[in-house]
Amino acid sequence: MKPGFLMLLLLVLVACESAPAITPAPVSADAQKFVALKGNREIGKNKYAETCVSCHGMSGRVSPGAGKDLATSAFIKGLSDADLVLFLTRGRGVNDPLNTFKSEMPARGGDSALTDQDLADIVAYVRTLQK
């Protein structure tokens, strides 16, 4: 066999190698009840604009002190959609040791009328903001 053919074959095999599978974040036991919710990012965009934009900005990237940056947040990237819905139902107080921003994240974004489905829709939209 010619060396050029072997090199070409090797290049083809390397090029055909599939990308590694993305493993979804595991869902915590507390968040299991939210797994069945399927978020709609278009509806979520509207809900986000009504509830979240004042602290997080429409693009999820805000100036310091206004709200946590959602576009690059490792916390958000590390959670399943169901766990993010769970987080939104609870919020996070200023004195919570896990609150590195030291600004309150109110439960349901401060809008008690938001349903679990609304929160799933918001999560679907926030996922589109991530870098």
Short mmCIF file of N, CA and C in Angstrom, two decimals:
data_model
loop_
_atom_site.label_atom_id
_atom_site.label_comp_id
_atom_site.label_asym_id
_atom_site.label_seq_id
_atom_site.Cartn_x
_atom_site.Cartn_y
_atom_site.Cartn_z
N MET A 1 0.83 -1.17 0.00
CA MET A 1 0.00 0.00 0.00
C MET A 1 0.88 1.24 0.00
N LYS A 2 0.40 2.25 -0.65
CA LYS A 2 1.16 3.49 -0.73
C LYS A 2 0.99 4.30 0.55
N PRO A 3 2.04 4.98 1.00
CA PRO A 3 1.95 5.78 2.22
C PRO A 3 0.91 6.92 2.11
N GLY A 4 0.76 7.48 0.92
CA GLY A 4 -0.21 8.56 0.72
C GLY A 4 -1.63 8.08 0.96
N PHE A 5 -1.93 6.84 0.52
CA PHE A 5 -3.26 6.28 0.72
C PHE A 5 -3.53 6.05 2.20
N LEU A 6 -2.53 5.54 2.92
CA LEU A 6 -2.69 5.32 4.36
C LEU A 6 -2.93 6.63 5.10
N MET A 7 -2.22 7.66 4.70
CA MET A 7 -2.40 8.96 5.34
C MET A 7 -3.80 9.50 5.07
N LEU A 8 -4.27 9.35 3.84
CA LEU A 8 -5.62 9.80 3.48
C LEU A 8 -6.67 9.02 4.27
N LEU A 9 -6.49 7.71 4.37
CA LEU A 9 -7.41 6.88 5.13
C LEU A 9 -7.44 7.30 6.60
N LEU A 10 -6.29 7.57 7.17
CA LEU A 10 -6.20 8.02 8.55
C LEU A 10 -6.93 9.35 8.74
N LEU A 11 -6.75 10.28 7.82
CA LEU A 11 -7.43 11.57 7.90
C LEU A 11 -8.94 11.41 7.82
N VAL A 12 -9.41 10.52 6.95
CA VAL A 12 -10.85 10.28 6.82
C VAL A 12 -11.40 9.69 8.12
N LEU A 13 -10.69 8.74 8.70
CA LEU A 13 -11.15 8.13 9.94
C LEU A 13 -11.19 9.15 11.09
N VAL A 14 -10.21 10.00 11.17
CA VAL A 14 -10.18 11.02 12.22
C VAL A 14 -11.32 12.01 12.01
N ALA A 15 -11.56 12.40 10.76
CA ALA A 15 -12.62 13.37 10.46
C ALA A 15 -14.00 12.79 10.75
N CYS A 16 -14.15 11.49 10.65
CA CYS A 16 -15.45 10.86 10.87
C CYS A 16 -15.72 10.54 12.33
N GLU A 17 -14.73 10.75 13.16
CA GLU A 17 -14.93 10.47 14.59
C GLU A 17 -16.06 11.35 15.11
N SER A 18 -16.98 10.73 15.81
CA SER A 18 -18.13 11.48 16.30
C SER A 18 -17.75 12.32 17.51
N ALA A 19 -18.48 13.42 17.67
CA ALA A 19 -18.26 14.29 18.83
C ALA A 19 -18.71 13.56 20.08
N PRO A 20 -18.08 13.85 21.20
CA PRO A 20 -18.50 13.19 22.44
C PRO A 20 -19.94 13.57 22.79
N ALA A 21 -20.66 12.62 23.32
CA ALA A 21 -22.05 12.87 23.70
C ALA A 21 -22.09 13.82 24.89
N ILE A 22 -23.07 14.71 24.86
CA ILE A 22 -23.26 15.63 25.97
C ILE A 22 -24.13 14.93 27.01
N THR A 23 -23.59 14.80 28.19
CA THR A 23 -24.33 14.14 29.26
C THR A 23 -25.17 15.18 29.99
N PRO A 24 -26.49 14.98 30.01
CA PRO A 24 -27.31 15.95 30.73
C PRO A 24 -27.02 15.90 32.23
N ALA A 25 -27.20 17.04 32.86
CA ALA A 25 -26.98 17.11 34.31
C ALA A 25 -27.97 16.19 35.01
N PRO A 26 -27.53 15.50 36.05
CA PRO A 26 -28.47 14.65 36.78
C PRO A 26 -29.53 15.49 37.48
N VAL A 27 -30.69 14.92 37.65
CA VAL A 27 -31.81 15.61 38.29
C VAL A 27 -31.86 15.18 39.75
N SER A 28 -31.92 16.14 40.65
CA SER A 28 -31.99 15.82 42.07
C SER A 28 -33.35 15.21 42.40
N ALA A 29 -33.42 14.53 43.53
CA ALA A 29 -34.68 13.90 43.96
C ALA A 29 -35.77 14.95 44.15
N ASP A 30 -35.43 16.10 44.70
CA ASP A 30 -36.43 17.16 44.93
C ASP A 30 -37.00 17.71 43.63
N ALA A 31 -36.23 17.64 42.55
CA ALA A 31 -36.66 18.23 41.28
C ALA A 31 -37.38 17.24 40.37
N GLN A 32 -37.50 15.99 40.77
CA GLN A 32 -38.12 14.97 39.92
C GLN A 32 -39.51 15.37 39.44
N LYS A 33 -40.26 16.07 40.28
CA LYS A 33 -41.63 16.43 39.90
C LYS A 33 -41.68 17.43 38.76
N PHE A 34 -40.55 18.05 38.43
CA PHE A 34 -40.51 19.03 37.34
C PHE A 34 -39.98 18.45 36.03
N VAL A 35 -39.54 17.20 36.03
CA VAL A 35 -38.93 16.58 34.85
C VAL A 35 -39.90 16.56 33.66
N ALA A 36 -41.16 16.32 33.92
CA ALA A 36 -42.14 16.20 32.83
C ALA A 36 -42.45 17.54 32.16
N LEU A 37 -42.09 18.65 32.80
CA LEU A 37 -42.37 19.96 32.21
C LEU A 37 -41.45 20.20 31.01
N LYS A 38 -42.02 20.57 29.91
CA LYS A 38 -41.25 20.89 28.71
C LYS A 38 -41.38 22.38 28.45
N GLY A 39 -40.28 23.09 28.56
CA GLY A 39 -40.31 24.54 28.40
C GLY A 39 -40.42 24.96 26.95
N ASN A 40 -41.10 26.07 26.73
CA ASN A 40 -41.24 26.69 25.42
C ASN A 40 -40.45 28.00 25.46
N ARG A 41 -39.37 28.07 24.69
CA ARG A 41 -38.49 29.24 24.81
C ARG A 41 -39.13 30.54 24.33
N GLU A 42 -40.06 30.48 23.38
CA GLU A 42 -40.73 31.71 22.93
C GLU A 42 -41.64 32.27 24.02
N ILE A 43 -42.42 31.39 24.64
CA ILE A 43 -43.25 31.82 25.77
C ILE A 43 -42.34 32.28 26.91
N GLY A 44 -41.26 31.53 27.13
CA GLY A 44 -40.31 31.87 28.18
C GLY A 44 -39.67 33.23 27.98
N LYS A 45 -39.40 33.58 26.73
CA LYS A 45 -38.82 34.89 26.43
C LYS A 45 -39.76 36.00 26.89
N ASN A 46 -41.05 35.84 26.63
CA ASN A 46 -42.04 36.84 27.05
C ASN A 46 -42.14 36.91 28.57
N LYS A 47 -42.18 35.74 29.23
CA LYS A 47 -42.26 35.71 30.69
C LYS A 47 -41.00 36.32 31.31
N TYR A 48 -39.85 36.00 30.72
CA TYR A 48 -38.57 36.54 31.18
C TYR A 48 -38.59 38.07 31.07
N ALA A 49 -39.10 38.59 29.95
CA ALA A 49 -39.16 40.04 29.74
C ALA A 49 -40.06 40.71 30.78
N GLU A 50 -41.10 40.01 31.20
CA GLU A 50 -42.03 40.57 32.19
C GLU A 50 -41.48 40.51 33.61
N THR A 51 -40.69 39.48 33.91
CA THR A 51 -40.32 39.20 35.30
C THR A 51 -38.84 39.35 35.61
N CYS A 52 -37.99 38.92 34.71
CA CYS A 52 -36.56 38.77 35.03
C CYS A 52 -35.66 39.88 34.50
N VAL A 53 -36.12 40.56 33.46
CA VAL A 53 -35.26 41.49 32.73
C VAL A 53 -34.77 42.66 33.59
N SER A 54 -35.55 43.08 34.57
CA SER A 54 -35.14 44.23 35.37
C SER A 54 -33.86 43.96 36.17
N CYS A 55 -33.61 42.72 36.53
CA CYS A 55 -32.39 42.38 37.26
C CYS A 55 -31.31 41.75 36.37
N HIS A 56 -31.73 40.97 35.38
CA HIS A 56 -30.77 40.19 34.60
C HIS A 56 -30.55 40.69 33.18
N GLY A 57 -31.33 41.67 32.73
CA GLY A 57 -31.18 42.17 31.37
C GLY A 57 -31.72 41.18 30.36
N MET A 58 -32.11 41.65 29.20
CA MET A 58 -32.73 40.77 28.20
C MET A 58 -31.75 39.73 27.66
N SER A 59 -30.48 40.06 27.62
CA SER A 59 -29.49 39.12 27.10
C SER A 59 -28.88 38.24 28.19
N GLY A 60 -29.30 38.46 29.44
CA GLY A 60 -28.74 37.67 30.54
C GLY A 60 -27.41 38.20 31.04
N ARG A 61 -26.89 39.23 30.40
CA ARG A 61 -25.61 39.83 30.80
C ARG A 61 -25.91 41.23 31.31
N VAL A 62 -25.58 41.48 32.52
CA VAL A 62 -25.96 42.75 33.15
C VAL A 62 -24.74 43.46 33.71
N SER A 63 -24.94 44.70 34.07
CA SER A 63 -23.87 45.45 34.72
C SER A 63 -23.76 45.00 36.17
N PRO A 64 -22.59 45.10 36.76
CA PRO A 64 -22.40 44.65 38.14
C PRO A 64 -23.40 45.27 39.10
N GLY A 65 -23.90 44.45 40.01
CA GLY A 65 -24.81 44.92 41.04
C GLY A 65 -26.28 44.79 40.69
N ALA A 66 -26.60 44.57 39.43
CA ALA A 66 -28.01 44.51 39.03
C ALA A 66 -28.59 43.11 39.18
N GLY A 67 -27.84 42.10 38.92
CA GLY A 67 -28.31 40.72 38.99
C GLY A 67 -27.24 39.79 38.46
N LYS A 68 -27.37 38.54 38.76
CA LYS A 68 -26.39 37.54 38.34
C LYS A 68 -26.36 37.42 36.81
N ASP A 69 -25.18 37.27 36.24
CA ASP A 69 -25.02 37.07 34.80
C ASP A 69 -25.49 35.66 34.46
N LEU A 70 -26.54 35.56 33.69
CA LEU A 70 -27.12 34.26 33.35
C LEU A 70 -26.45 33.62 32.13
N ALA A 71 -25.85 34.44 31.29
CA ALA A 71 -25.28 33.94 30.04
C ALA A 71 -24.04 33.08 30.26
N THR A 72 -23.29 33.37 31.31
CA THR A 72 -22.04 32.64 31.54
C THR A 72 -22.01 31.91 32.88
N SER A 73 -23.12 31.83 33.55
CA SER A 73 -23.18 31.25 34.89
C SER A 73 -22.89 29.75 34.90
N ALA A 74 -21.83 29.37 35.60
CA ALA A 74 -21.52 27.95 35.76
C ALA A 74 -22.59 27.25 36.59
N PHE A 75 -23.19 27.98 37.52
CA PHE A 75 -24.27 27.43 38.35
C PHE A 75 -25.42 26.97 37.45
N ILE A 76 -25.85 27.82 36.55
CA ILE A 76 -26.97 27.49 35.66
C ILE A 76 -26.59 26.36 34.71
N LYS A 77 -25.40 26.44 34.15
CA LYS A 77 -24.95 25.39 33.22
C LYS A 77 -24.86 24.04 33.89
N GLY A 78 -24.57 24.03 35.19
CA GLY A 78 -24.38 22.78 35.91
C GLY A 78 -25.65 22.11 36.40
N LEU A 79 -26.78 22.77 36.26
CA LEU A 79 -28.04 22.19 36.75
C LEU A 79 -28.91 21.71 35.60
N SER A 80 -29.68 20.68 35.88
CA SER A 80 -30.68 20.22 34.91
C SER A 80 -31.79 21.26 34.83
N ASP A 81 -32.60 21.20 33.78
CA ASP A 81 -33.74 22.11 33.66
C ASP A 81 -34.67 21.97 34.86
N ALA A 82 -34.93 20.73 35.27
CA ALA A 82 -35.82 20.50 36.41
C ALA A 82 -35.27 21.11 37.69
N ASP A 83 -33.95 21.02 37.90
CA ASP A 83 -33.35 21.61 39.09
C ASP A 83 -33.37 23.14 39.03
N LEU A 84 -33.28 23.70 37.83
CA LEU A 84 -33.40 25.16 37.71
C LEU A 84 -34.82 25.61 38.04
N VAL A 85 -35.81 24.85 37.59
CA VAL A 85 -37.20 25.17 37.96
C VAL A 85 -37.34 25.10 39.47
N LEU A 86 -36.81 24.05 40.08
CA LEU A 86 -36.85 23.93 41.54
C LEU A 86 -36.21 25.15 42.20
N PHE A 87 -35.04 25.54 41.72
CA PHE A 87 -34.35 26.71 42.26
C PHE A 87 -35.23 27.96 42.16
N LEU A 88 -35.87 28.14 41.01
CA LEU A 88 -36.72 29.32 40.82
C LEU A 88 -37.94 29.30 41.74
N THR A 89 -38.45 28.11 42.06
CA THR A 89 -39.60 28.05 42.97
C THR A 89 -39.21 28.49 44.38
N ARG A 90 -37.95 28.28 44.73
CA ARG A 90 -37.48 28.58 46.08
C ARG A 90 -36.78 29.93 46.21
N GLY A 91 -36.05 30.30 45.17
CA GLY A 91 -35.24 31.51 45.25
C GLY A 91 -34.03 31.29 46.14
N ARG A 92 -33.35 32.38 46.47
CA ARG A 92 -32.17 32.29 47.34
C ARG A 92 -32.02 33.60 48.09
N GLY A 93 -32.00 33.49 49.40
CA GLY A 93 -31.87 34.67 50.25
C GLY A 93 -30.47 35.25 50.26
N VAL A 94 -30.35 36.48 50.69
CA VAL A 94 -29.07 37.17 50.75
C VAL A 94 -28.10 36.45 51.68
N ASN A 95 -28.60 35.89 52.77
CA ASN A 95 -27.73 35.25 53.76
C ASN A 95 -27.44 33.78 53.48
N ASP A 96 -27.97 33.26 52.39
CA ASP A 96 -27.68 31.87 52.02
C ASP A 96 -26.18 31.77 51.72
N PRO A 97 -25.48 30.81 52.34
CA PRO A 97 -24.04 30.69 52.11
C PRO A 97 -23.68 30.41 50.64
N LEU A 98 -24.62 29.88 49.88
CA LEU A 98 -24.35 29.63 48.46
C LEU A 98 -24.60 30.85 47.59
N ASN A 99 -25.11 31.92 48.19
CA ASN A 99 -25.38 33.14 47.44
C ASN A 99 -24.10 33.95 47.35
N THR A 100 -23.37 33.77 46.27
CA THR A 100 -22.09 34.46 46.09
C THR A 100 -22.28 35.89 45.62
N PHE A 101 -23.46 36.21 45.12
CA PHE A 101 -23.74 37.54 44.60
C PHE A 101 -24.20 38.50 45.69
N LYS A 102 -24.70 37.93 46.80
CA LYS A 102 -25.18 38.69 47.97
C LYS A 102 -26.30 39.66 47.61
N SER A 103 -27.16 39.19 46.73
CA SER A 103 -28.38 39.91 46.37
C SER A 103 -29.49 38.87 46.35
N GLU A 104 -30.66 39.23 46.87
CA GLU A 104 -31.74 38.25 46.95
C GLU A 104 -32.23 37.85 45.56
N MET A 105 -32.45 36.56 45.40
CA MET A 105 -33.15 36.02 44.23
C MET A 105 -34.49 35.58 44.79
N PRO A 106 -35.56 36.38 44.59
CA PRO A 106 -36.84 36.02 45.19
C PRO A 106 -37.45 34.77 44.55
N ALA A 107 -38.18 34.03 45.34
CA ALA A 107 -38.89 32.85 44.82
C ALA A 107 -39.78 33.29 43.66
N ARG A 108 -39.78 32.48 42.61
CA ARG A 108 -40.57 32.75 41.40
C ARG A 108 -40.28 34.13 40.83
N GLY A 109 -39.05 34.59 41.02
CA GLY A 109 -38.66 35.89 40.48
C GLY A 109 -39.44 37.05 41.07
N GLY A 110 -40.06 36.81 42.22
CA GLY A 110 -40.85 37.84 42.87
C GLY A 110 -42.29 37.91 42.37
N ASP A 111 -42.66 37.00 41.48
CA ASP A 111 -44.02 36.98 40.93
C ASP A 111 -44.69 35.66 41.31
N SER A 112 -45.44 35.67 42.39
CA SER A 112 -46.06 34.44 42.89
C SER A 112 -47.09 33.86 41.91
N ALA A 113 -47.50 34.64 40.92
CA ALA A 113 -48.46 34.14 39.93
C ALA A 113 -47.81 33.24 38.88
N LEU A 114 -46.48 33.24 38.81
CA LEU A 114 -45.81 32.37 37.83
C LEU A 114 -46.03 30.91 38.21
N THR A 115 -46.48 30.14 37.25
CA THR A 115 -46.71 28.71 37.47
C THR A 115 -45.41 27.94 37.26
N ASP A 116 -45.41 26.67 37.63
CA ASP A 116 -44.24 25.83 37.36
C ASP A 116 -43.97 25.77 35.86
N GLN A 117 -45.03 25.72 35.05
CA GLN A 117 -44.85 25.71 33.59
C GLN A 117 -44.21 27.02 33.12
N ASP A 118 -44.64 28.14 33.68
CA ASP A 118 -44.02 29.43 33.33
C ASP A 118 -42.52 29.39 33.63
N LEU A 119 -42.16 28.82 34.77
CA LEU A 119 -40.75 28.74 35.14
C LEU A 119 -39.98 27.83 34.19
N ALA A 120 -40.59 26.73 33.76
CA ALA A 120 -39.95 25.84 32.79
C ALA A 120 -39.75 26.58 31.46
N ASP A 121 -40.71 27.40 31.08
CA ASP A 121 -40.58 28.19 29.86
C ASP A 121 -39.44 29.20 29.99
N ILE A 122 -39.33 29.84 31.14
CA ILE A 122 -38.24 30.79 31.38
C ILE A 122 -36.89 30.08 31.32
N VAL A 123 -36.80 28.90 31.91
CA VAL A 123 -35.56 28.12 31.86
C VAL A 123 -35.20 27.81 30.41
N ALA A 124 -36.18 27.44 29.59
CA ALA A 124 -35.92 27.15 28.18
C ALA A 124 -35.34 28.38 27.48
N TYR A 125 -35.86 29.55 27.80
CA TYR A 125 -35.33 30.78 27.20
C TYR A 125 -33.92 31.07 27.72
N VAL A 126 -33.70 30.94 29.02
CA VAL A 126 -32.38 31.22 29.59
C VAL A 126 -31.32 30.32 28.97
N ARG A 127 -31.67 29.10 28.65
CA ARG A 127 -30.72 28.19 28.00
C ARG A 127 -30.24 28.76 26.66
N THR A 128 -31.08 29.53 25.98
CA THR A 128 -30.67 30.11 24.69
C THR A 128 -29.67 31.25 24.88
N LEU A 129 -29.57 31.79 26.08
CA LEU A 129 -28.66 32.90 26.36
C LEU A 129 -27.25 32.43 26.69
N GLN A 130 -27.11 31.18 27.05
CA GLN A 130 -25.84 30.68 27.55
C GLN A 130 -24.79 30.60 26.45
N LYS A 131 -23.59 30.94 26.84
CA LYS A 131 -22.44 30.92 25.93
C LYS A 131 -21.67 29.64 26.10
#
